[in-house]
Coordinates of C-alpha atoms in Angstrom, one line a residue:
M1 CA 0.0 0.0 0.0
T2 CA 1.0 3.6 -0.5
V3 CA 1.0 6.2 2.2
E4 CA 1.2 10.0 1.9
L5 CA 2.3 12.3 4.7
I6 CA 0.7 15.7 5.2
C7 CA 2.1 18.1 7.9
V8 CA -0.2 21.0 8.8
G9 CA 0.9 24.3 10.3
T10 CA 1.9 27.7 9.0
E11 CA 4.8 27.7 11.5
L12 CA 6.3 24.9 9.5
L13 CA 6.2 26.9 6.2
L14 CA 7.7 29.9 7.9
G15 CA 10.6 27.8 9.4
N16 CA 9.6 28.7 12.9
I17 CA 10.0 25.1 13.9
V18 CA 11.7 22.1 12.3
N19 CA 9.4 19.5 10.8
T20 CA 10.8 16.5 12.6
N21 CA 7.4 14.7 12.4
A22 CA 7.7 14.1 8.6
A23 CA 11.1 12.4 8.9
W24 CA 10.1 10.3 11.9
M25 CA 6.8 9.2 10.3
A26 CA 8.5 8.4 7.0
E27 CA 10.9 6.2 8.8
Q28 CA 8.1 4.4 10.6
C29 CA 6.1 3.9 7.5
A30 CA 9.1 2.4 5.7
A31 CA 9.6 0.0 8.5
L32 CA 6.0 -1.1 8.2
G33 CA 6.5 -1.9 4.5
L34 CA 4.5 1.1 3.3
S35 CA 5.6 3.0 0.2
C36 CA 5.7 6.8 0.7
Y37 CA 5.7 8.7 -2.6
Y38 CA 4.5 12.1 -1.5
Q39 CA 5.1 14.4 1.5
T40 CA 3.4 17.8 1.8
V41 CA 3.5 20.7 4.2
V42 CA 0.5 23.1 4.2
G43 CA -0.4 26.1 6.3
D44 CA -3.5 26.6 8.4
N45 CA -5.7 27.2 5.5
G46 CA -8.8 25.1 5.0
E47 CA -9.2 25.6 1.2
R48 CA -5.6 24.6 0.4
L49 CA -5.7 21.7 2.9
A50 CA -8.9 20.4 1.3
G51 CA -7.3 20.5 -2.2
I52 CA -4.3 18.5 -0.9
L53 CA -6.6 15.9 0.8
K54 CA -8.6 15.4 -2.5
T55 CA -5.4 15.0 -4.5
G56 CA -4.0 12.6 -1.9
L57 CA -7.1 10.4 -1.9
E58 CA -6.7 10.1 -5.7
R59 CA -3.1 8.9 -5.6
S60 CA -2.5 7.2 -2.2
D61 CA -4.1 4.5 -0.2
I62 CA -3.5 6.1 3.2
L63 CA -3.1 9.7 4.2
I64 CA -1.4 10.5 7.5
L65 CA -1.8 14.1 8.8
S66 CA -0.1 15.7 11.7
G67 CA -1.0 19.0 13.3
G68 CA -4.0 21.2 13.3
L69 CA -6.1 19.3 15.9
G70 CA -5.8 22.0 18.7
P71 CA -8.5 24.2 20.3
T72 CA -7.9 27.4 18.4
Q73 CA -9.7 28.7 15.3
D74 CA -6.8 28.1 13.0
D75 CA -6.7 24.4 13.9
L76 CA -8.7 23.2 10.8
T77 CA -7.4 19.7 10.1
K78 CA -10.3 17.8 11.5
E79 CA -13.0 20.1 10.2
T80 CA -11.5 20.0 6.7
A81 CA -11.1 16.2 6.7
A82 CA -14.7 15.9 7.7
Q83 CA -15.8 18.2 4.9
V84 CA -13.9 16.3 2.3
C85 CA -15.4 13.0 3.5
G86 CA -18.9 14.4 3.6
R87 CA -19.2 13.9 7.4
K88 CA -20.6 16.2 10.1
L89 CA -18.8 16.7 13.4
V90 CA -20.3 15.2 16.5
E91 CA -19.2 15.4 20.1
D92 CA -17.4 12.2 21.4
A93 CA -18.4 11.7 25.0
R94 CA -15.3 9.6 25.9
S95 CA -12.9 12.2 24.4
L96 CA -14.7 15.0 26.3
S97 CA -14.4 13.1 29.5
R98 CA -10.7 12.5 29.0
I99 CA -10.1 16.2 28.1
E100 CA -11.9 17.3 31.3
A101 CA -9.9 14.8 33.4
Y102 CA -6.6 16.1 31.8
F103 CA -7.3 19.6 33.0
R104 CA -8.7 18.5 36.4
E105 CA -5.7 16.3 37.3
R106 CA -3.4 19.2 36.6
G107 CA -5.3 21.7 38.5
L108 CA -6.0 23.8 35.4
K109 CA -9.2 25.5 34.3
M110 CA -10.6 24.1 31.1
T111 CA -11.7 26.8 28.7
D112 CA -14.7 26.5 26.4
N113 CA -12.6 26.2 23.2
N114 CA -11.1 23.0 24.5
R115 CA -14.5 21.3 23.9
K116 CA -13.7 21.7 20.2
Q117 CA -11.1 18.9 20.5
A118 CA -13.9 16.4 21.5
L119 CA -15.6 16.9 18.2
V120 CA -15.0 14.1 15.7
P121 CA -16.3 13.3 12.2
E122 CA -19.3 11.1 12.4
G123 CA -18.4 7.4 12.1
A124 CA -14.7 7.9 12.7
V125 CA -12.5 5.7 14.9
V126 CA -11.3 7.8 17.8
V127 CA -7.7 7.1 19.1
D128 CA -7.0 8.0 22.7
N129 CA -4.2 10.6 23.4
D130 CA -2.5 9.6 26.6
N131 CA -0.1 12.6 26.5
G132 CA -2.3 15.5 25.6
T133 CA -5.9 16.6 24.9
A134 CA -6.5 16.2 21.1
P135 CA -7.5 12.6 20.2
G136 CA -6.3 10.9 17.0
I137 CA -8.9 10.1 14.4
I138 CA -9.2 7.5 11.6
L139 CA -11.5 8.1 8.7
E140 CA -12.4 5.8 5.8
K141 CA -13.6 7.0 2.4
D142 CA -14.1 4.8 -0.6
G143 CA -11.6 2.3 0.6
K144 CA -9.0 4.9 1.4
R145 CA -7.9 5.9 5.0
I146 CA -7.2 9.2 6.5
V147 CA -5.3 9.2 9.8
L148 CA -5.2 12.5 11.8
L149 CA -2.5 12.8 14.5
P150 CA -1.7 15.7 16.9
G151 CA 1.3 17.8 16.0
P152 CA 3.5 17.8 19.2
P153 CA 6.0 14.9 18.9
N154 CA 5.6 13.9 22.5
E155 CA 1.9 13.2 21.6
L156 CA 2.3 11.9 18.0
I157 CA 5.1 9.4 18.6
P158 CA 3.5 7.4 21.4
M159 CA 0.1 7.5 19.7
F160 CA 1.6 6.2 16.5
E161 CA 3.6 3.4 18.2
K162 CA 0.7 2.3 20.4
S163 CA -2.3 2.6 18.1
I164 CA -1.6 3.6 14.5
A165 CA 1.2 1.2 13.7
P166 CA -0.9 -1.9 14.7
Y167 CA -3.8 -0.5 12.7
L168 CA -1.7 0.0 9.6
L169 CA -0.4 -3.5 9.9
S170 CA -3.9 -4.8 10.1
L171 CA -4.7 -3.4 6.7
D172 CA -2.2 -5.7 4.9
P173 CA -4.2 -7.6 2.2
N174 CA -1.9 -10.6 2.9
G175 CA -3.1 -10.8 6.5
P176 CA -1.8 -9.4 9.7
A177 CA 1.9 -9.4 10.1
V178 CA 4.5 -8.4 12.6
I179 CA 7.4 -6.0 11.9
Y180 CA 10.5 -6.4 14.0
S181 CA 13.6 -4.2 13.8
R182 CA 17.0 -4.1 15.4
T183 CA 19.5 -1.2 14.9
V184 CA 23.2 -1.8 14.6
K185 CA 24.8 1.4 15.7
I186 CA 28.3 2.3 14.5
C187 CA 30.7 5.1 15.5
G188 CA 34.0 6.2 14.2
L189 CA 33.1 5.5 10.5
G190 CA 31.5 7.7 7.9
E191 CA 28.3 7.0 6.1
S192 CA 29.9 6.4 2.7
G193 CA 32.5 4.0 4.2
V194 CA 29.8 2.0 6.0
E195 CA 27.6 1.8 2.9
A196 CA 30.4 0.6 0.8
L197 CA 30.6 -2.5 3.0
I198 CA 26.9 -3.3 2.9
T199 CA 25.8 -2.9 -0.7
D200 CA 25.0 -6.6 -0.9
L201 CA 22.9 -6.5 2.2
E202 CA 21.0 -3.5 1.0
A203 CA 19.6 -5.7 -1.8
L204 CA 17.9 -8.0 0.7
Q205 CA 14.1 -7.9 0.6
N206 CA 13.2 -9.5 3.9
P207 CA 14.8 -8.5 6.2
T208 CA 15.8 -5.1 4.8
V209 CA 18.9 -3.2 5.8
A210 CA 18.7 0.6 5.7
P211 CA 21.4 3.1 6.7
Y212 CA 20.7 6.3 8.6
A213 CA 23.4 8.9 9.2
K214 CA 23.5 10.6 12.5
T215 CA 26.0 13.1 13.9
G216 CA 29.2 11.1 14.4
E217 CA 27.4 7.8 13.9
V218 CA 25.8 5.6 11.3
H219 CA 22.8 3.4 12.2
L220 CA 21.8 0.3 10.2
R221 CA 18.2 -0.7 10.8
V222 CA 17.5 -4.4 10.1
T223 CA 13.8 -4.9 9.6
A224 CA 11.9 -8.1 9.0
R225 CA 8.2 -8.9 8.4
A226 CA 6.8 -12.2 9.4
E227 CA 3.7 -13.8 10.8
D228 CA 4.8 -13.4 14.4
E229 CA 7.7 -11.8 16.3
K230 CA 9.6 -15.1 16.8
A231 CA 9.8 -15.6 13.1
A232 CA 10.7 -12.0 12.4
R233 CA 13.5 -12.2 15.0
K234 CA 14.8 -15.3 13.4
L235 CA 15.1 -13.5 10.1
V236 CA 16.9 -10.5 11.6
K237 CA 19.4 -12.3 13.8
P238 CA 21.9 -13.6 11.2
V239 CA 22.0 -10.2 9.4
V240 CA 22.8 -8.5 12.7
K241 CA 25.6 -11.0 13.3
E242 CA 27.0 -10.5 9.9
L243 CA 27.1 -6.7 10.4
E244 CA 28.8 -7.2 13.7
R245 CA 31.4 -9.4 12.0
R246 CA 32.0 -6.8 9.2
F247 CA 32.3 -3.7 11.5
G248 CA 33.8 -5.3 14.6
R249 CA 34.6 -2.8 17.4
A250 CA 33.0 0.1 15.5
V251 CA 29.6 -1.4 16.5
Y252 CA 28.8 0.0 19.9
T253 CA 25.4 -1.6 20.3
T254 CA 22.7 -3.6 18.5
K255 CA 20.0 -2.5 20.9
N256 CA 17.5 0.1 19.7
D257 CA 17.3 2.0 23.0
V258 CA 21.1 2.3 23.7
T259 CA 22.8 5.6 22.9
L260 CA 26.5 6.2 22.4
E261 CA 26.7 7.8 25.8
D262 CA 25.0 4.8 27.3
A263 CA 27.7 2.6 25.8
V264 CA 30.5 4.7 27.2
V265 CA 29.0 4.8 30.7
R266 CA 28.5 1.0 30.6
L267 CA 32.1 0.6 29.5
L268 CA 33.3 2.7 32.4
K269 CA 31.2 0.7 34.9
K270 CA 32.3 -2.6 33.4
N271 CA 36.0 -1.7 34.0
D272 CA 35.4 0.0 37.3
L273 CA 36.6 3.4 36.0
T274 CA 35.8 6.9 36.9
A275 CA 35.8 9.8 34.4
A276 CA 36.0 13.5 34.0
T277 CA 35.6 15.9 31.1
V278 CA 37.6 19.1 30.3
E279 CA 35.9 21.3 27.7
S280 CA 36.7 24.5 26.0
C281 CA 34.7 25.1 22.7
T282 CA 31.9 22.7 23.7
A283 CA 31.5 24.3 27.1
G284 CA 29.8 21.4 28.9
L285 CA 28.0 19.7 26.1
L286 CA 30.0 16.6 26.5
A287 CA 29.3 16.4 30.2
G288 CA 25.7 17.0 29.4
R289 CA 25.5 14.0 27.1
L290 CA 27.1 11.8 29.7
V291 CA 24.7 12.9 32.5
N292 CA 21.8 12.0 30.3
V293 CA 22.5 8.4 31.3
P294 CA 20.8 7.2 34.5
G295 CA 23.3 6.0 37.1
V296 CA 26.2 8.0 35.6
S297 CA 26.9 9.4 39.1
D298 CA 28.6 6.1 39.9
V299 CA 31.4 6.9 37.4
F300 CA 31.4 10.5 36.4
K301 CA 33.4 12.7 38.8
T302 CA 33.3 16.2 37.3
G303 CA 33.1 18.3 34.2
L304 CA 35.4 21.2 33.9
I305 CA 34.6 24.1 31.5
T306 CA 37.9 25.8 30.7
Y307 CA 36.8 28.3 28.1
S308 CA 39.5 30.9 28.8
N309 CA 43.2 30.4 28.9
K310 CA 43.1 31.4 32.6
A311 CA 40.6 28.6 33.3
K312 CA 42.8 26.1 31.4
R313 CA 45.7 27.0 33.6
R314 CA 43.8 27.2 36.9
L315 CA 41.4 24.3 36.6
A316 CA 43.3 21.8 34.3
G317 CA 46.9 22.8 35.0
V318 CA 47.8 23.7 31.4
K319 CA 51.3 25.3 31.4
K320 CA 51.5 29.0 30.6
E321 CA 54.4 28.3 28.2
T322 CA 52.3 25.7 26.3
L323 CA 49.6 28.3 25.7
E324 CA 52.0 31.0 24.7
K325 CA 54.0 28.7 22.4
Y326 CA 51.3 26.6 20.8
G327 CA 48.0 28.4 21.5
A328 CA 44.8 27.2 23.2
V329 CA 43.8 25.2 20.1
S330 CA 46.7 22.8 19.8
P331 CA 47.5 19.1 20.4
Q332 CA 49.8 20.1 23.2
T333 CA 47.1 22.1 25.0
A334 CA 44.5 19.3 24.5
Q335 CA 46.9 16.8 26.0
E336 CA 47.7 18.9 29.1
M337 CA 44.0 19.5 29.5
A338 CA 43.2 15.8 29.6
V339 CA 46.1 14.9 31.9
G340 CA 45.5 17.8 34.2
G341 CA 41.8 17.2 34.3
A342 CA 42.3 13.6 35.3
K343 CA 44.7 14.7 38.0
A344 CA 42.5 17.4 39.3
A345 CA 39.4 15.2 39.5
G346 CA 41.2 12.0 40.6
A347 CA 39.7 10.2 37.6
D348 CA 40.9 7.2 35.7
V349 CA 39.7 8.6 32.4
A350 CA 39.6 12.2 31.1
V351 CA 38.6 13.6 27.8
S352 CA 39.5 17.2 26.6
I353 CA 38.1 19.3 23.8
T354 CA 39.6 22.5 22.5
G355 CA 38.8 24.1 19.1
I356 CA 37.4 26.9 17.0
A357 CA 33.7 26.7 16.7
G358 CA 33.3 29.9 14.7
P359 CA 31.9 31.7 13.0
D360 CA 34.8 34.0 13.9
G361 CA 38.2 33.3 15.3
G362 CA 39.7 31.2 12.5
S363 CA 42.8 31.8 10.5
E364 CA 44.5 30.1 7.5
E365 CA 46.7 28.1 9.9
K366 CA 43.8 27.3 12.3
P367 CA 40.5 27.5 10.4
V368 CA 37.0 27.4 11.9
G369 CA 36.2 23.8 12.6
L370 CA 39.7 22.8 13.8
V371 CA 39.3 20.8 17.0
Y372 CA 41.8 18.9 19.1
M373 CA 40.9 16.2 21.6
A374 CA 42.8 14.1 24.0
C375 CA 41.9 11.1 26.0
F376 CA 43.7 10.0 29.2
V377 CA 43.1 6.4 30.3
C378 CA 45.1 5.2 33.3
G379 CA 48.4 6.9 32.3
N380 CA 47.9 6.5 28.5
V381 CA 47.2 9.5 26.4
W382 CA 45.8 9.8 22.8
V383 CA 45.5 13.1 20.9
E384 CA 43.4 13.5 17.8
E385 CA 42.8 16.3 15.3
F386 CA 39.5 16.9 13.6
R387 CA 38.3 19.4 11.0
F388 CA 34.5 19.8 11.2
K389 CA 32.3 21.7 8.8
G390 CA 29.1 23.5 9.4
S391 CA 27.6 26.1 11.7
R392 CA 28.9 26.8 15.2
A393 CA 26.2 24.5 16.7
K394 CA 27.0 21.7 14.2
I395 CA 30.8 21.9 15.0
R396 CA 30.1 21.7 18.7
E397 CA 27.7 18.8 18.2
S398 CA 30.1 17.0 16.0
S399 CA 32.9 17.5 18.6
V400 CA 30.9 15.9 21.3
A401 CA 30.0 12.9 19.2
A402 CA 33.7 12.5 18.3
A403 CA 34.8 12.8 21.9
L404 CA 32.5 10.1 23.0
T405 CA 33.8 7.8 20.2
L406 CA 37.4 8.6 21.2
M407 CA 36.6 7.9 24.8
R408 CA 35.1 4.5 24.0
R409 CA 37.9 3.6 21.6
C410 CA 40.7 4.4 24.1
I411 CA 39.1 2.5 26.9
L412 CA 38.7 -0.5 24.7
E413 CA 42.4 -0.3 23.7
V414 CA 43.5 -0.5 27.3
F415 CA 40.9 -2.9 28.7
D416 CA 39.6 -5.1 25.9

């Protein structure tokens, strides 16, 4: 079957917010075996939305819309879908009761316009929203389906995973099926290098292997479709094993819910190590990634932000002569930051980052994006040079991902 994604909201067209819903839903639909040929973004305009719905119903089996289900006058998705399908809106007692309970449990006053969210097209299937007020809605018209989802990702994602994905699977003309995925996560290798090693596997039909580039990582999603989960797992397992064989240590996990920082913290715990960070251009972003992990307090001692030369000297013990001779952005300074940070914190492992994030401050010799990192592990020190591209935010984000990868690699070199 074919699916079409329609994201509603003038704020998307103006660039006020990033349309993450489209990317996420497209990925989910692909995993469900649905072909997505069209994606559209439309503002809060009933006439234009109606035209897109009519066109979509002519060329696609399923339309999935996000946004425009709120209580305000410019939230027109539900009203427009009802109009296109020739349905009138009726109040859904269950939805109204849940909306009233949502406000009551939070000690908030429910305004009259919130009752609007309990109106649904006659004959529609109503999908409970466990994380907000606007329910989801499923409409059928001439054998086609229209699925309406709330816009906020913290509402859309759990609703899709809990209710919409099983519904879409139930529509398979070949009978109900189960989709099972595992993600092989790789760090330290670029997307092109990874893809060059999996071209044969990308040709597989069931399971499928799909690469996704992340900042500093490449994820390979292995997805199988079968009559039950046991059979799907059996299809996925040998492909995951083959990917582990091909990429070796670069694979930091094959579990969907494990992040790179999770893997680093688990490695620290496994080897009974403590850690510290010493950051200049990233100014605490690396420490922030690590403390995302529950239980990190068992291994993480401190995070030093040494943005100025004075701070590098005072907090991390970088020598004045080093800064004067080589500069703050240099392999020598990065090394002294890591060694000094480990000593100051009494940590077994310390990672340092110093660089030029831009947009100003670069030179021909030391351009924007030049970053040096060092990793100290129980007396051993590694220093790496990186040249990142992009905005200031992108350079800092890339630096953090590279630092986590460096940290993991150096620990493995000493203890594995």
